[in-house]
Structure formats: C-alpha cells, structure tokens
PDB file of C-alpha atoms in Angstrom:
ATOM      1  CA  UNK A  29     -10.765  23.814  20.124  1.00 79.00           C
ATOM      2  CA  UNK A  30      -8.261  26.499  19.168  1.00 89.00           C
ATOM      3  CA  UNK A  31      -8.612  27.477  15.481  1.00 94.00           C
ATOM      4  CA  UNK A  32      -4.965  26.598  14.934  1.00 94.00           C
ATOM      5  CA  UNK A  33      -5.876  22.922  15.237  1.00 95.00           C
ATOM      6  CA  UNK A  34      -9.073  23.000  13.146  1.00 95.00           C
ATOM      7  CA  UNK A  35      -7.412  21.417  10.120  1.00 96.00           C
ATOM      8  CA  UNK A  36      -6.142  18.497  12.222  1.00 96.00           C
ATOM      9  CA  UNK A  37      -9.732  17.266  12.350  1.00 96.00           C
ATOM     10  CA  UNK A  38     -11.043  14.812  11.099  1.00 97.00           C
ATOM     11  CA  UNK A  39      -7.671  13.427   9.910  1.00 97.00           C
ATOM     12  CA  UNK A  40      -7.177  13.030  13.636  1.00 97.00           C
ATOM     13  CA  UNK A  41     -10.253  12.569  15.796  1.00 97.00           C
ATOM     14  CA  UNK A  42     -10.750  15.128  18.545  1.00 96.00           C
ATOM     15  CA  UNK A  43     -10.092  12.363  21.043  1.00 97.00           C
ATOM     16  CA  UNK A  44      -6.792  11.463  19.340  1.00 97.00           C
ATOM     17  CA  UNK A  45      -5.756  15.091  19.240  1.00 95.00           C
ATOM     18  CA  UNK A  46      -6.519  15.314  22.947  1.00 96.00           C
ATOM     19  CA  UNK A  47      -4.265  12.317  23.550  1.00 98.00           C
ATOM     20  CA  UNK A  48      -1.485  13.932  21.518  1.00 97.00           C
ATOM     21  CA  UNK A  49      -1.714  17.100  23.596  1.00 97.00           C
ATOM     22  CA  UNK A  50      -0.771  15.047  26.657  1.00 98.00           C
ATOM     23  CA  UNK A  51       2.382  13.534  25.145  1.00 98.00           C
ATOM     24  CA  UNK A  52       6.009  14.517  25.630  1.00 98.00           C
ATOM     25  CA  UNK A  53       8.668  13.609  23.058  1.00 98.00           C
ATOM     26  CA  UNK A  54      12.429  13.835  22.920  1.00 98.00           C
ATOM     27  CA  UNK A  55      14.102  14.958  19.695  1.00 98.00           C
ATOM     28  CA  UNK A  56      17.840  14.270  19.698  1.00 98.00           C
ATOM     29  CA  UNK A  57      19.578  16.394  17.096  1.00 98.00           C
ATOM     30  CA  UNK A  58      18.181  19.689  15.807  1.00 98.00           C
ATOM     31  CA  UNK A  59      19.809  19.703  12.366  1.00 98.00           C
ATOM     32  CA  UNK A  60      18.494  18.287   9.076  1.00 98.00           C
ATOM     33  CA  UNK A  61      16.017  15.763  10.441  1.00 98.00           C
ATOM     34  CA  UNK A  62      15.575  17.442  13.810  1.00 98.00           C
ATOM     35  CA  UNK A  63      14.553  20.833  12.425  1.00 98.00           C
ATOM     36  CA  UNK A  64      11.737  19.328  10.368  1.00 98.00           C
ATOM     37  CA  UNK A  65      10.719  16.947  13.175  1.00 98.00           C
ATOM     38  CA  UNK A  66      10.422  19.821  15.636  1.00 98.00           C
ATOM     39  CA  UNK A  67       8.445  21.963  13.192  1.00 98.00           C
ATOM     40  CA  UNK A  68       5.995  19.161  12.364  1.00 98.00           C
ATOM     41  CA  UNK A  69       5.490  18.124  15.995  1.00 98.00           C
ATOM     42  CA  UNK A  70       4.971  21.749  16.964  1.00 98.00           C
ATOM     43  CA  UNK A  71       2.372  22.445  14.300  1.00 98.00           C
ATOM     44  CA  UNK A  72       0.338  19.301  14.934  1.00 97.00           C
ATOM     45  CA  UNK A  73       0.213  20.197  18.612  1.00 97.00           C
ATOM     46  CA  UNK A  74       2.089  17.600  20.610  1.00 98.00           C
ATOM     47  CA  UNK A  75       2.143  18.433  24.316  1.00 98.00           C
ATOM     48  CA  UNK A  76       5.828  18.921  25.006  1.00 98.00           C
ATOM     49  CA  UNK A  77       9.106  18.720  23.095  1.00 98.00           C
ATOM     50  CA  UNK A  78      12.562  18.312  24.587  1.00 98.00           C
ATOM     51  CA  UNK A  79      15.087  19.336  21.901  1.00 98.00           C
ATOM     52  CA  UNK A  80      18.719  18.315  22.304  1.00 98.00           C
ATOM     53  CA  UNK A  81      21.783  19.457  20.373  1.00 98.00           C
ATOM     54  CA  UNK A  82      25.199  20.731  21.434  1.00 98.00           C
ATOM     55  CA  UNK A  83      26.008  22.157  18.021  1.00 98.00           C
ATOM     56  CA  UNK A  84      25.712  25.602  16.442  1.00 98.00           C
ATOM     57  CA  UNK A  85      24.636  26.450  12.901  1.00 98.00           C
ATOM     58  CA  UNK A  86      27.320  26.493  10.203  1.00 98.00           C
ATOM     59  CA  UNK A  87      27.160  27.654   6.572  1.00 98.00           C
ATOM     60  CA  UNK A  88      27.132  24.032   5.320  1.00 97.00           C
ATOM     61  CA  UNK A  89      23.810  23.498   7.164  1.00 97.00           C
ATOM     62  CA  UNK A  90      21.927  26.064   5.081  1.00 98.00           C
ATOM     63  CA  UNK A  91      21.143  23.745   2.134  1.00 97.00           C
ATOM     64  CA  UNK A  92      18.825  21.519   4.162  1.00 98.00           C
ATOM     65  CA  UNK A  93      18.357  22.421   7.829  1.00 98.00           C
ATOM     66  CA  UNK A  94      14.963  24.070   8.236  1.00 98.00           C
ATOM     67  CA  UNK A  95      15.849  26.085  11.323  1.00 98.00           C
ATOM     68  CA  UNK A  96      19.121  27.448   9.930  1.00 98.00           C
ATOM     69  CA  UNK A  97      19.411  31.016   8.651  1.00 98.00           C
ATOM     70  CA  UNK A  98      22.338  33.219   7.678  1.00 98.00           C
ATOM     71  CA  UNK A  99      21.542  35.408  10.686  1.00 98.00           C
ATOM     72  CA  UNK A 100      21.784  32.362  12.993  1.00 98.00           C
ATOM     73  CA  UNK A 101      25.245  31.135  11.994  1.00 98.00           C
ATOM     74  CA  UNK A 102      27.169  30.401  15.168  1.00 98.00           C
ATOM     75  CA  UNK A 103      23.954  30.207  17.237  1.00 98.00           C
ATOM     76  CA  UNK A 104      22.861  27.134  19.219  1.00 98.00           C
ATOM     77  CA  UNK A 105      20.625  24.709  17.306  1.00 98.00           C
ATOM     78  CA  UNK A 106      18.769  23.600  20.442  1.00 98.00           C
ATOM     79  CA  UNK A 107      18.103  27.154  21.569  1.00 98.00           C
ATOM     80  CA  UNK A 108      16.907  28.052  18.071  1.00 98.00           C
ATOM     81  CA  UNK A 109      14.606  25.021  18.128  1.00 98.00           C
ATOM     82  CA  UNK A 110      13.010  26.129  21.391  1.00 98.00           C
ATOM     83  CA  UNK A 111      12.503  29.629  20.011  1.00 98.00           C
ATOM     84  CA  UNK A 112      10.940  28.192  16.838  1.00 98.00           C
ATOM     85  CA  UNK A 113       8.512  26.128  18.910  1.00 98.00           C
ATOM     86  CA  UNK A 114       7.521  29.168  20.947  1.00 98.00           C
ATOM     87  CA  UNK A 115       7.093  31.391  17.875  1.00 98.00           C
ATOM     88  CA  UNK A 116       5.005  28.850  15.934  1.00 98.00           C
ATOM     89  CA  UNK A 117       2.919  27.407  18.758  1.00 97.00           C
ATOM     90  CA  UNK A 118       3.168  28.817  22.275  1.00 96.00           C
ATOM     91  CA  UNK A 119       0.852  26.011  23.464  1.00 94.00           C
ATOM     92  CA  UNK A 120       3.779  23.609  23.321  1.00 97.00           C
ATOM     93  CA  UNK A 121       6.010  23.141  26.328  1.00 98.00           C
ATOM     94  CA  UNK A 122       9.475  23.571  24.838  1.00 98.00           C
ATOM     95  CA  UNK A 123      12.633  22.513  26.607  1.00 97.00           C
ATOM     96  CA  UNK A 124      16.034  22.902  25.005  1.00 96.00           C
ATOM     97  CA  UNK A 125      19.176  21.096  26.073  1.00 98.00           C
ATOM     98  CA  UNK A 126      22.280  22.746  24.654  1.00 98.00           C
ATOM     99  CA  UNK A 127      24.502  19.681  24.939  1.00 98.00           C
ATOM    100  CA  UNK A 128      25.421  16.619  22.938  1.00 98.00           C
ATOM    101  CA  UNK A 129      23.852  13.329  23.967  1.00 98.00           C
ATOM    102  CA  UNK A 130      26.345  11.104  25.778  1.00 98.00           C
ATOM    103  CA  UNK A 131      26.167   7.856  27.721  1.00 97.00           C
ATOM    104  CA  UNK A 132      26.225   9.961  30.867  1.00 98.00           C
ATOM    105  CA  UNK A 133      23.195  12.146  30.093  1.00 98.00           C
ATOM    106  CA  UNK A 134      21.063   9.937  27.832  1.00 98.00           C
ATOM    107  CA  UNK A 135      18.903   8.445  30.587  1.00 97.00           C
ATOM    108  CA  UNK A 136      18.164  11.887  32.027  1.00 98.00           C
ATOM    109  CA  UNK A 137      17.182  13.133  28.567  1.00 98.00           C
ATOM    110  CA  UNK A 138      14.605  10.336  28.288  1.00 98.00           C
ATOM    111  CA  UNK A 139      12.876  11.200  31.564  1.00 97.00           C
ATOM    112  CA  UNK A 140       9.071  11.358  31.287  1.00 97.00           C
ATOM    113  CA  UNK A 141       9.106  10.958  27.494  1.00 98.00           C
ATOM    114  CA  UNK A 142       6.487   8.931  25.621  1.00 98.00           C
ATOM    115  CA  UNK A 143       8.567   8.573  22.439  1.00 98.00           C
ATOM    116  CA  UNK A 144      11.983   9.494  21.099  1.00 98.00           C
ATOM    117  CA  UNK A 145      12.668  10.823  17.613  1.00 98.00           C
ATOM    118  CA  UNK A 146      16.010  10.324  15.939  1.00 98.00           C
ATOM    119  CA  UNK A 147      17.615  13.456  14.497  1.00 98.00           C
ATOM    120  CA  UNK A 148      21.103  11.988  14.743  1.00 98.00           C
ATOM    121  CA  UNK A 149      23.732  11.648  12.053  1.00 95.00           C
ATOM    122  CA  UNK A 150      25.803   8.576  12.945  1.00 94.00           C
ATOM    123  CA  UNK A 151      25.259   4.898  13.812  1.00 93.00           C
ATOM    124  CA  UNK A 152      27.108   4.997  17.143  1.00 95.00           C
ATOM    125  CA  UNK A 153      24.832   7.662  18.605  1.00 97.00           C
ATOM    126  CA  UNK A 154      21.772   5.854  17.268  1.00 97.00           C
ATOM    127  CA  UNK A 155      22.814   2.629  18.955  1.00 96.00           C
ATOM    128  CA  UNK A 156      23.421   4.461  22.237  1.00 97.00           C
ATOM    129  CA  UNK A 157      20.032   6.177  22.105  1.00 98.00           C
ATOM    130  CA  UNK A 158      18.145   3.074  20.993  1.00 98.00           C
ATOM    131  CA  UNK A 159      19.690   1.016  23.799  1.00 97.00           C
ATOM    132  CA  UNK A 160      18.731   3.666  26.352  1.00 98.00           C
ATOM    133  CA  UNK A 161      15.185   3.732  24.953  1.00 98.00           C
ATOM    134  CA  UNK A 162      15.008  -0.056  25.237  1.00 97.00           C
ATOM    135  CA  UNK A 163      16.120  -0.010  28.860  1.00 97.00           C
ATOM    136  CA  UNK A 164      13.532   2.673  29.650  1.00 97.00           C
ATOM    137  CA  UNK A 165      10.827   0.910  27.583  1.00 98.00           C
ATOM    138  CA  UNK A 166      10.314   3.887  25.258  1.00 98.00           C
ATOM    139  CA  UNK A 167       9.645   3.593  21.494  1.00 98.00           C
ATOM    140  CA  UNK A 168      12.422   4.923  19.257  1.00 98.00           C
ATOM    141  CA  UNK A 169      11.444   6.486  15.941  1.00 98.00           C
ATOM    142  CA  UNK A 170      14.427   5.972  13.669  1.00 98.00           C
ATOM    143  CA  UNK A 171      15.246   8.086  10.626  1.00 98.00           C
ATOM    144  CA  UNK A 172      18.328   8.337   8.434  1.00 97.00           C
ATOM    145  CA  UNK A 173      19.163  10.077   5.186  1.00 97.00           C
ATOM    146  CA  UNK A 174      21.832  10.209   2.497  1.00 95.00           C
ATOM    147  CA  UNK A 175      21.727  12.061  -0.801  1.00 95.00           C
ATOM    148  CA  UNK A 176      18.312  11.264  -2.294  1.00 96.00           C
ATOM    149  CA  UNK A 177      17.519   8.388   0.093  1.00 96.00           C
ATOM    150  CA  UNK A 178      15.466   8.438   3.305  1.00 97.00           C
ATOM    151  CA  UNK A 179      14.540   5.556   5.576  1.00 96.00           C
ATOM    152  CA  UNK A 180      12.491   5.450   8.757  1.00 97.00           C
ATOM    153  CA  UNK A 181      11.147   2.886  11.209  1.00 97.00           C
ATOM    154  CA  UNK A 182       9.679   2.389  14.653  1.00 97.00           C
ATOM    155  CA  UNK A 183      12.076   0.432  16.842  1.00 96.00           C
ATOM    156  CA  UNK A 184      10.431  -1.089  19.901  1.00 96.00           C
ATOM    157  CA  UNK A 185      12.340  -2.133  23.014  1.00 95.00           C
ATOM    158  CA  UNK A 186      14.080  -5.453  22.500  1.00 92.00           C
ATOM    159  CA  UNK A 187      14.000  -5.580  18.698  1.00 92.00           C
ATOM    160  CA  UNK A 188      17.704  -4.573  18.422  1.00 91.00           C
ATOM    161  CA  UNK A 189      16.948  -2.879  15.106  1.00 93.00           C
ATOM    162  CA  UNK A 190      19.931  -0.513  15.244  1.00 93.00           C
ATOM    163  CA  UNK A 191      22.384  -3.350  15.936  1.00 90.00           C
ATOM    164  CA  UNK A 192      20.942  -5.309  13.024  1.00 87.00           C
ATOM    165  CA  UNK A 193      20.962  -2.304  10.731  1.00 88.00           C
ATOM    166  CA  UNK A 194      24.403  -1.019  11.636  1.00 89.00           C
ATOM    167  CA  UNK A 195      26.872  -3.842  12.247  1.00 83.00           C
ATOM    168  CA  UNK A 196      30.253  -2.794  13.633  1.00 83.00           C
ATOM    169  CA  UNK A 197      31.875  -2.683  10.210  1.00 78.00           C
ATOM    170  CA  UNK A 198      29.337  -0.213   8.775  1.00 83.00           C
ATOM    171  CA  UNK A 199      30.909   2.666   6.869  1.00 82.00           C
ATOM    172  CA  UNK A 200      28.777   5.577   5.722  1.00 85.00           C
ATOM    173  CA  UNK A 201      29.501   6.487   2.132  1.00 77.00           C
ATOM    174  CA  UNK A 202      27.678   9.416   0.540  1.00 80.00           C
ATOM    175  CA  UNK A 203      27.491  12.231   3.101  1.00 86.00           C
ATOM    176  CA  UNK A 204      25.601  14.617   0.840  1.00 94.00           C
ATOM    177  CA  UNK A 205      21.968  15.450   1.657  1.00 96.00           C
ATOM    178  CA  UNK A 206      19.561  17.396  -0.551  1.00 97.00           C
ATOM    179  CA  UNK A 207      17.001  19.852   0.840  1.00 98.00           C
ATOM    180  CA  UNK A 208      13.959  17.642   0.379  1.00 98.00           C
ATOM    181  CA  UNK A 209      15.399  14.410   1.779  1.00 98.00           C
ATOM    182  CA  UNK A 210      15.263  15.342   5.494  1.00 98.00           C
ATOM    183  CA  UNK A 211      11.803  16.860   4.975  1.00 98.00           C
ATOM    184  CA  UNK A 212      10.491  13.538   3.650  1.00 98.00           C
ATOM    185  CA  UNK A 213      12.243  11.465   6.295  1.00 98.00           C
ATOM    186  CA  UNK A 214      10.990  13.672   9.114  1.00 98.00           C
ATOM    187  CA  UNK A 215       7.449  13.463   7.719  1.00 98.00           C
ATOM    188  CA  UNK A 216       7.690   9.677   7.807  1.00 98.00           C
ATOM    189  CA  UNK A 217       9.028   9.733  11.358  1.00 98.00           C
ATOM    190  CA  UNK A 218       6.455  12.225  12.625  1.00 98.00           C
ATOM    191  CA  UNK A 219       3.566  10.336  11.051  1.00 98.00           C
ATOM    192  CA  UNK A 220       4.797   7.076  12.590  1.00 98.00           C
ATOM    193  CA  UNK A 221       5.184   8.807  15.944  1.00 98.00           C
ATOM    194  CA  UNK A 222       1.696  10.334  15.835  1.00 98.00           C
ATOM    195  CA  UNK A 223       0.097   7.024  14.884  1.00 98.00           C
ATOM    196  CA  UNK A 224       1.937   5.255  17.654  1.00 98.00           C
ATOM    197  CA  UNK A 225       1.065   7.837  20.303  1.00 98.00           C
ATOM    198  CA  UNK A 226      -2.657   8.001  19.486  1.00 98.00           C
ATOM    199  CA  UNK A 227      -2.949   4.223  19.271  1.00 98.00           C
ATOM    200  CA  UNK A 228      -3.417   3.724  15.543  1.00 98.00           C
ATOM    201  CA  UNK A 229      -2.065   0.479  14.029  1.00 96.00           C
ATOM    202  CA  UNK A 230       1.635   0.661  13.132  1.00 95.00           C
ATOM    203  CA  UNK A 231       4.189  -1.776  11.808  1.00 93.00           C
ATOM    204  CA  UNK A 232       7.166  -1.855  14.135  1.00 93.00           C
ATOM    205  CA  UNK A 233      10.564  -3.157  13.051  1.00 87.00           C
ATOM    206  CA  UNK A 234       9.639  -2.324   9.465  1.00 92.00           C
ATOM    207  CA  UNK A 235      11.834   0.020   7.463  1.00 94.00           C
ATOM    208  CA  UNK A 236      10.191   2.415   5.043  1.00 96.00           C
ATOM    209  CA  UNK A 237      12.779   3.149   2.360  1.00 95.00           C
ATOM    210  CA  UNK A 238      12.411   5.976  -0.160  1.00 97.00           C
ATOM    211  CA  UNK A 239      14.787   6.579  -3.079  1.00 96.00           C
ATOM    212  CA  UNK A 240      13.763   9.928  -4.513  1.00 97.00           C
ATOM    213  CA  UNK A 241      16.262   9.766  -7.383  1.00 94.00           C
ATOM    214  CA  UNK A 242      14.856   6.568  -8.850  1.00 92.00           C
ATOM    215  CA  UNK A 243      11.332   7.022  -7.411  1.00 94.00           C
ATOM    216  CA  UNK A 244      11.480   3.671  -5.666  1.00 94.00           C
ATOM    217  CA  UNK A 245       9.738   2.920  -2.387  1.00 95.00           C
ATOM    218  CA  UNK A 246      10.225  -0.261  -0.390  1.00 92.00           C
ATOM    219  CA  UNK A 247       8.625  -1.621   2.762  1.00 91.00           C
ATOM    220  CA  UNK A 248      11.152  -3.884   4.420  1.00 89.00           C
ATOM    221  CA  UNK A 249      10.137  -6.186   7.280  1.00 83.00           C
ATOM    222  CA  UNK A 250      13.404  -6.183   9.178  1.00 75.00           C
ATOM    223  CA  UNK A 251      14.255  -9.116  11.405  1.00 58.00           C
ATOM    224  CA  UNK A 252      17.143 -11.477  12.064  1.00 48.00           C
ATOM    225  CA  UNK A 253      15.754 -14.614  10.527  1.00 43.00           C
TER     226      UNK A 253
ATOM    227  CA  UNK B  14      18.522 -18.175 -11.590  1.00 96.00           C
ATOM    228  CA  UNK B  15      19.183 -15.942  -8.609  1.00 97.00           C
ATOM    229  CA  UNK B  16      18.032 -12.357  -9.043  1.00 96.00           C
ATOM    230  CA  UNK B  17      20.179  -9.685  -7.407  1.00 97.00           C
ATOM    231  CA  UNK B  18      18.696  -6.214  -6.990  1.00 95.00           C
ATOM    232  CA  UNK B  19      20.916  -3.243  -6.156  1.00 96.00           C
ATOM    233  CA  UNK B  20      19.552  -0.052  -4.615  1.00 94.00           C
ATOM    234  CA  UNK B  21      20.547   3.625  -4.618  1.00 89.00           C
ATOM    235  CA  UNK B  22      24.318   4.269  -4.603  1.00 89.00           C
ATOM    236  CA  UNK B  23      25.221   0.592  -5.034  1.00 93.00           C
ATOM    237  CA  UNK B  24      24.134   0.992  -8.666  1.00 93.00           C
ATOM    238  CA  UNK B  25      26.910   3.442  -9.416  1.00 90.00           C
ATOM    239  CA  UNK B  26      29.121   1.714 -11.967  1.00 94.00           C
ATOM    240  CA  UNK B  27      26.857  -1.329 -11.838  1.00 97.00           C
ATOM    241  CA  UNK B  28      23.483  -2.465 -13.167  1.00 95.00           C
ATOM    242  CA  UNK B  29      20.172  -2.302 -11.295  1.00 95.00           C
ATOM    243  CA  UNK B  30      19.507  -6.047 -11.590  1.00 96.00           C
ATOM    244  CA  UNK B  31      21.751  -9.057 -12.145  1.00 97.00           C
ATOM    245  CA  UNK B  32      20.875 -12.685 -12.741  1.00 97.00           C
ATOM    246  CA  UNK B  33      23.309 -15.312 -11.509  1.00 97.00           C
ATOM    247  CA  UNK B  34      23.459 -19.062 -11.962  1.00 96.00           C
ATOM    248  CA  UNK B  35      22.846 -20.798  -8.606  1.00 95.00           C
ATOM    249  CA  UNK B  36      25.893 -22.982  -9.211  1.00 95.00           C
ATOM    250  CA  UNK B  37      28.155 -19.929  -9.461  1.00 95.00           C
ATOM    251  CA  UNK B  38      27.521 -18.499  -5.959  1.00 96.00           C
ATOM    252  CA  UNK B  39      26.932 -20.283  -2.663  1.00 97.00           C
ATOM    253  CA  UNK B  40      26.007 -17.317  -0.448  1.00 97.00           C
ATOM    254  CA  UNK B  41      25.456 -13.558  -0.446  1.00 96.00           C
ATOM    255  CA  UNK B  42      29.128 -12.872   0.214  1.00 96.00           C
ATOM    256  CA  UNK B  43      29.946 -14.614  -3.078  1.00 97.00           C
ATOM    257  CA  UNK B  44      27.433 -12.374  -4.836  1.00 97.00           C
ATOM    258  CA  UNK B  45      29.010  -9.269  -3.310  1.00 97.00           C
ATOM    259  CA  UNK B  46      32.460 -10.509  -4.328  1.00 97.00           C
ATOM    260  CA  UNK B  47      31.319 -10.991  -7.923  1.00 97.00           C
ATOM    261  CA  UNK B  48      29.912  -7.463  -7.971  1.00 97.00           C
ATOM    262  CA  UNK B  49      32.921  -6.001  -6.092  1.00 96.00           C
ATOM    263  CA  UNK B  50      30.715  -4.715  -3.248  1.00 95.00           C
ATOM    264  CA  UNK B  51      32.366  -4.450   0.159  1.00 91.00           C
ATOM    265  CA  UNK B  52      30.475  -5.648   3.265  1.00 87.00           C
ATOM    266  CA  UNK B  53      30.716  -2.240   4.912  1.00 84.00           C
ATOM    267  CA  UNK B  54      28.937  -0.637   1.948  1.00 87.00           C
ATOM    268  CA  UNK B  55      25.768  -2.670   2.594  1.00 89.00           C
ATOM    269  CA  UNK B  56      23.224  -1.550   5.184  1.00 83.00           C
ATOM    270  CA  UNK B  57      20.333  -3.886   4.492  1.00 88.00           C
ATOM    271  CA  UNK B  58      20.752  -7.319   2.961  1.00 91.00           C
ATOM    272  CA  UNK B  59      17.569  -9.181   2.097  1.00 91.00           C
ATOM    273  CA  UNK B  60      16.851 -12.621   0.729  1.00 93.00           C
ATOM    274  CA  UNK B  61      13.251 -12.869  -0.428  1.00 91.00           C
ATOM    275  CA  UNK B  62      12.390  -9.824   1.659  1.00 83.00           C
ATOM    276  CA  UNK B  63      13.959 -10.857   4.956  1.00 84.00           C
ATOM    277  CA  UNK B  64      17.156  -9.549   6.482  1.00 84.00           C
ATOM    278  CA  UNK B  65      20.049 -12.012   6.362  1.00 89.00           C
ATOM    279  CA  UNK B  66      23.799 -12.124   6.827  1.00 89.00           C
ATOM    280  CA  UNK B  67      26.440 -12.328   4.058  1.00 93.00           C
ATOM    281  CA  UNK B  68      27.146 -15.930   5.034  1.00 94.00           C
ATOM    282  CA  UNK B  69      23.546 -16.963   4.371  1.00 95.00           C
ATOM    283  CA  UNK B  70      23.276 -19.533   1.582  1.00 97.00           C
ATOM    284  CA  UNK B  71      21.374 -18.708  -1.586  1.00 97.00           C
ATOM    285  CA  UNK B  72      19.473 -21.008  -3.896  1.00 96.00           C
ATOM    286  CA  UNK B  73      17.741 -21.001  -7.248  1.00 97.00           C
ATOM    287  CA  UNK B  74      14.930 -18.427  -7.619  1.00 96.00           C
ATOM    288  CA  UNK B  75      16.031 -16.432  -4.562  1.00 96.00           C
ATOM    289  CA  UNK B  76      15.754 -12.666  -4.820  1.00 96.00           C
ATOM    290  CA  UNK B  77      18.670 -10.911  -3.115  1.00 96.00           C
ATOM    291  CA  UNK B  78      18.343  -7.172  -2.396  1.00 95.00           C
ATOM    292  CA  UNK B  79      21.275  -5.029  -1.306  1.00 95.00           C
ATOM    293  CA  UNK B  80      20.837  -1.506   0.104  1.00 93.00           C
ATOM    294  CA  UNK B  81      23.690   0.915   0.852  1.00 91.00           C
ATOM    295  CA  UNK B  82      24.514   2.302   4.284  1.00 89.00           C
ATOM    296  CA  UNK B  83      22.296   5.311   5.048  1.00 93.00           C
ATOM    297  CA  UNK B  84      23.126   7.082   8.269  1.00 92.00           C
ATOM    298  CA  UNK B  85      23.044  10.863   7.947  1.00 93.00           C
ATOM    299  CA  UNK B  86      20.634  13.190   9.622  1.00 95.00           C
TER     300      UNK B  86
END
C-alpha cells in the first residue's frame, strides 16, 4: 500500500480501502461544501471524482471556500477542483465539468457514479439532483449550511427526502456562512458516503443537525408519518 | 402542557422553549401563529421526533420542535 494511505488503516480495513479505490462519485458544486468534499474524498483515496460547477471564484467566496484564493478570482471552480485533486493525490481520476447542472445534463453527469454528493446552494437544484439520483438508483448525500448550522443526510431512491424537507413555500433566510460550517458539513457528508460505499451500517433518511453556535446536535429520523 | 422547542435562527427575538396549554392550540400552525413564525421559515417540523405538517393536531405532553430553513452550500 502506498504510504499516503497508511493512516487510513485500521480506521478503514485494507479491504474497505480497496473497495473505496474502485468507486466513482459525483460532486455537484465546487464552492463551500464542494471544496471540502473534494479535498476529503481526494485525501482518503476514492477512485474517481467528477466535479461540476459553472461558476468562477469571487471575492465573497474567500471567507469559507477551501479551494478559493486571491490569485484564483475569476477562475473556474470546477477546473480548480480538478487541479487540486491532481496536486494532492494523482492516484485519483479527476474529471471536471465547467457547467451548471441543469435538467438537460443531470442524467449524463450521473453516468457510472456510485454516489452523489451535494455541494449545491438552493432547494430547487437539490430537488432536481435528488430526483435524477432516484431515477438512476444512486444514493444522494445531502448537505446544507447556514450561518453556524450544518445538516446532512443520506437520501436513498424513493424516500423523497428533498421534497419533504423543502416544500414549495420554503424561503431561505440567513445566507451567511462561517468558515467552519462547510468544513463540518462536508465531513459529515464524506463520512456518510465512505460508510455507505464500503458497506458499513448507515442510517438513511436521517438528518444529522449541528448548531455550532449553541453547541446542539440532533439526530432526526425524517419521514412523512 | 405542550413543549415547543425552537432551534437556531428561530430563537432570534424568541425563547428557546415554550410551554403551551393543550386547550390553547389545536395544531402546529396554531403554535406558529402564537409565536409569529411563518410557514416558509420552518424547514423541519417534528412532533415527538417525527416529521409532520403544520396541520397536524397536537395534544397534551407532545414535544414540538421547529427548525429553520437551511439551504446554503
């Protein structure tokens, strides 16, 4: 085993790590959540990452987006993500898609993926992606942040978690995000994704809610009863 | 009594926990009206730990938890 992965063991078994090396994931959005997701997936040694974002870095990204730098303002987030993957771990197959996800390209983005990680920033896009995942029978690893709050979950095909969580009338209030909030949320998402992909027990349809201001943590079994 | 727990930003200008007489509110919408919380502000609405709708009836000793909309990334 390459020395770069030595500290993965025994937290992961060698067999589990071998399984992870064979997996391909899609990360939609390479901003606050996406930057941390891509870094964590790269370092643990997932097989392949497809990173999608049609945006470029702006000054307002610098407070929280891991991949952003002053020297990269105006540069593609997806392209930067692919370069980060290559610089940190050339073992990973990195594919960047410099485009926004739409209803026209979402199915193509999902091709050959074992899991999808949510780096999005609005309910409409999440519902589109989750529905596409459901129709392709791919697990969707949800994450969302606001201010000091992070929440994450595994949504399995058919659970309609995004529709339950974001009814039509949903209005997002606080649009601030602090530097540590996406880092925590991405860590939750990546850990859920790794457990799922290597076959460890996971709770699906359960929201893990963290309020870092009040130091409150809730495990919410989410269903429509 | 019905216990109402507010989370994160929903506490701004309000308390963390309220106790309401079961006779004073018939469902979660009534509770939100009393606390001046709009439906669109609430992301997760639980009664005794399970997700419900605003129209769901409440009864004595229920614990109602309201979480704000979180959707950034």
